[in-house]
Amino acid sequence: DRDLYGSTIVNPGGGITVSGTGIANENIQEGQLVYSYDGGGSVPSVRLASAEGVGTGIAEYQMNVAGIALGDAINGETINYARNVSIILNPVTTVVGAPAELVPGETYYLSPDPAARGLFTTTPPTGRGQFFAICGTAASTTSMIVEIQSIVAL
C-alpha cells in the first residue's frame, strides 16, 4: 500500500497492481497521469500526460495515458504506474483546482491545461485540436476508479 500525498492503492488480493514500469523523464508525483514511450533505452521512459492538443508541441502519443503514477520519482528514477485500479486519491495534489474532495459519480478527464500536465479535471476538453481522454470516475470523496479510455481528437 502507498500513502504518499494521501494516496493508497487498493487491491483486494493484497499488494500493488502494477501495469508498467519505466524511467521518469521528469519529476512525477504519485497520483499523476503518465504516458510511456521508447526513450531509446532498454526500459521505457515515462512523462506526465497532456491533452493540450495539436500545435502545442505535444505529440499525439503524449495523450495516450498509460496509467496513474504509483509513487514519486525524480528525473532518472524508476517509476511504476497502473490502470484499471481503484485508488484512494488526494485531490489536492492530483486534480485541477486542488479540491478538498472528489465528487462521487463524477467523470474525470486528462487536463488540457499546459500548466496542469498529468492532472485530472472534471471539465472535459472542448477546444478544437485538443484531446478528450476519460481517465476515471470518483467512487467516493476519496476513491477514484481509474479506467483509462481511448483518446478522441476534437
CSV table of C-alpha atoms in Angstrom, one decimal:
chain,number,residue,atom,x,y,z
A,1,ASP,CA,0.0,0.0,0.0
A,2,ARG,CA,1.1,3.6,-0.7
A,3,ASP,CA,0.4,6.6,1.5
A,4,LEU,CA,2.5,9.4,-0.2
A,5,TYR,CA,0.4,12.5,-0.7
A,6,GLY,CA,-2.5,10.6,0.9
A,7,SER,CA,-2.9,8.1,-2.0
A,8,THR,CA,-3.3,4.4,-1.3
A,9,ILE,CA,-3.6,1.6,-3.9
A,10,VAL,CA,-6.4,-0.7,-3.1
A,11,ASN,CA,-6.0,-4.3,-4.2
A,12,PRO,CA,-8.3,-7.0,-2.6
A,13,GLY,CA,-5.7,-9.7,-3.2
A,14,GLY,CA,-3.1,-7.6,-1.4
A,15,GLY,CA,-0.1,-5.8,-2.8
A,16,ILE,CA,0.0,-3.3,-5.7
A,17,THR,CA,-1.3,-3.9,-9.1
A,18,VAL,CA,1.4,-2.6,-11.5
A,19,SER,CA,0.6,-2.1,-15.2
A,20,GLY,CA,4.0,-0.9,-16.2
A,21,THR,CA,7.4,0.3,-15.1
A,22,GLY,CA,9.7,2.9,-16.7
A,23,ILE,CA,12.3,5.6,-16.1
A,24,ALA,CA,10.9,9.0,-15.2
A,25,ASN,CA,12.0,11.6,-17.8
A,26,GLU,CA,10.8,14.5,-15.5
A,27,ASN,CA,9.7,14.8,-11.9
A,28,ILE,CA,6.4,12.9,-11.3
A,29,GLN,CA,4.2,12.8,-8.2
A,30,GLU,CA,2.2,9.9,-7.1
A,31,GLY,CA,-1.4,10.0,-8.5
A,32,GLN,CA,-0.5,12.0,-11.6
A,33,LEU,CA,-1.4,10.6,-15.1
A,34,VAL,CA,1.5,9.4,-17.2
A,35,TYR,CA,2.4,8.1,-20.6
A,36,SER,CA,5.1,5.7,-21.6
A,37,TYR,CA,7.3,5.8,-24.7
A,38,ASP,CA,10.5,4.4,-26.2
A,39,GLY,CA,13.2,6.7,-24.9
A,40,GLY,CA,16.0,4.8,-26.6
A,41,GLY,CA,16.9,2.7,-23.6
A,42,SER,CA,16.1,-0.9,-22.5
A,43,VAL,CA,13.3,0.4,-20.2
A,44,PRO,CA,10.5,2.7,-21.5
A,45,SER,CA,10.6,6.4,-20.5
A,46,VAL,CA,7.7,7.9,-18.6
A,47,ARG,CA,6.4,11.5,-18.6
A,48,LEU,CA,3.3,13.4,-17.5
A,49,ALA,CA,0.4,13.0,-19.9
A,50,SER,CA,-1.2,16.0,-21.5
A,51,ALA,CA,-4.4,16.7,-23.6
A,52,GLU,CA,-3.1,20.1,-24.8
A,53,GLY,CA,-3.6,19.2,-28.4
A,54,VAL,CA,-2.3,20.0,-31.9
A,55,GLY,CA,0.0,22.9,-32.4
A,56,THR,CA,1.3,22.9,-28.9
A,57,GLY,CA,4.4,20.8,-29.4
A,58,ILE,CA,2.7,17.9,-27.7
A,59,ALA,CA,2.8,14.7,-29.8
A,60,GLU,CA,-0.3,12.6,-30.0
A,61,TYR,CA,1.3,9.7,-28.1
A,62,GLN,CA,1.6,12.0,-25.1
A,63,MET,CA,-2.2,12.0,-24.8
A,64,ASN,CA,-2.3,8.2,-24.6
A,65,VAL,CA,-2.4,7.8,-20.9
A,66,ALA,CA,-0.6,4.7,-19.7
A,67,GLY,CA,-1.8,4.9,-16.2
A,68,ILE,CA,-1.6,6.6,-12.8
A,69,ALA,CA,1.8,7.0,-11.1
A,70,LEU,CA,2.1,4.7,-8.1
A,71,GLY,CA,4.8,6.8,-6.4
A,72,ASP,CA,7.0,9.8,-6.7
A,73,ALA,CA,10.0,9.8,-8.9
A,74,ILE,CA,12.5,12.5,-10.0
A,75,ASN,CA,14.1,12.6,-13.4
A,76,GLY,CA,16.1,9.3,-14.0
A,77,GLU,CA,14.4,7.2,-11.3
A,78,THR,CA,12.3,4.1,-11.8
A,79,ILE,CA,8.5,4.6,-11.6
A,80,ASN,CA,5.6,2.2,-11.6
A,81,TYR,CA,2.1,3.0,-12.9
A,82,ALA,CA,-1.2,1.3,-13.1
A,83,ARG,CA,-4.6,1.4,-14.9
A,84,ASN,CA,-7.9,-0.2,-14.2
A,85,VAL,CA,-7.5,0.0,-10.5
A,86,SER,CA,-9.3,1.6,-7.6
A,87,ILE,CA,-7.2,4.1,-5.7
A,88,ILE,CA,-7.5,6.4,-2.7
A,89,LEU,CA,-6.5,9.7,-4.2
A,90,ASN,CA,-5.6,13.0,-2.7
A,91,PRO,CA,-7.3,15.5,-5.0
A,92,VAL,CA,-5.4,18.5,-3.6
A,93,THR,CA,-2.3,17.2,-5.5
A,94,THR,CA,-3.9,15.4,-8.4
A,95,VAL,CA,-6.9,17.4,-9.6
A,96,VAL,CA,-7.0,20.8,-11.3
A,97,GLY,CA,-8.1,23.4,-8.7
A,98,ALA,CA,-6.9,21.3,-5.8
A,99,PRO,CA,-10.4,20.5,-4.4
A,100,ALA,CA,-10.6,19.0,-0.9
A,101,GLU,CA,-12.6,16.1,-2.1
A,102,LEU,CA,-13.6,14.1,-5.2
A,103,VAL,CA,-17.2,14.4,-6.4
A,104,PRO,CA,-18.7,10.9,-6.2
A,105,GLY,CA,-20.1,9.7,-9.6
A,106,GLU,CA,-18.2,12.5,-11.4
A,107,THR,CA,-16.2,11.6,-14.5
A,108,TYR,CA,-12.6,12.8,-14.5
A,109,TYR,CA,-10.6,13.7,-17.6
A,110,LEU,CA,-6.9,14.3,-18.5
A,111,SER,CA,-6.3,18.0,-18.2
A,112,PRO,CA,-5.7,20.0,-21.4
A,113,ASP,CA,-4.2,22.9,-19.4
A,114,PRO,CA,-0.4,23.2,-20.1
A,115,ALA,CA,0.2,24.2,-16.5
A,116,ALA,CA,-1.6,21.1,-15.3
A,117,ARG,CA,0.0,18.3,-17.2
A,118,GLY,CA,-0.6,14.9,-15.6
A,119,LEU,CA,-3.6,16.1,-13.6
A,120,PHE,CA,-7.3,15.0,-13.5
A,121,THR,CA,-10.0,17.6,-14.3
A,122,THR,CA,-13.8,17.4,-14.1
A,123,THR,CA,-14.0,19.8,-17.1
A,124,PRO,CA,-13.8,17.9,-20.4
A,125,PRO,CA,-11.6,19.5,-23.1
A,126,THR,CA,-13.7,21.3,-25.7
A,127,GLY,CA,-11.2,23.2,-27.8
A,128,ARG,CA,-10.6,22.4,-31.4
A,129,GLY,CA,-7.3,20.4,-31.7
A,130,GLN,CA,-7.4,19.3,-28.0
A,131,PHE,CA,-7.7,15.7,-27.0
A,132,PHE,CA,-10.5,14.2,-24.9
A,133,ALA,CA,-9.5,11.4,-22.6
A,134,ILE,CA,-11.7,9.9,-19.8
A,135,CYS,CA,-9.4,8.7,-17.1
A,136,GLY,CA,-11.6,7.8,-14.2
A,137,THR,CA,-14.8,8.1,-12.1
A,138,ALA,CA,-14.9,9.1,-8.4
A,139,ALA,CA,-16.4,6.2,-6.4
A,140,SER,CA,-16.4,8.4,-3.2
A,141,THR,CA,-14.9,11.6,-1.9
A,142,THR,CA,-11.6,9.9,-1.6
A,143,SER,CA,-11.6,6.9,-4.0
A,144,MET,CA,-11.1,7.0,-7.8
A,145,ILE,CA,-11.8,4.2,-10.2
A,146,VAL,CA,-9.0,4.7,-12.8
A,147,GLU,CA,-10.2,3.4,-16.2
A,148,ILE,CA,-8.2,5.0,-19.0
A,149,GLN,CA,-10.3,5.3,-22.2
A,150,SER,CA,-9.0,5.9,-25.7
A,151,ILE,CA,-8.3,9.4,-26.7
A,152,VAL,CA,-10.5,11.4,-29.1
A,153,ALA,CA,-9.3,14.3,-31.1
A,154,LEU,CA,-11.6,17.3,-31.0
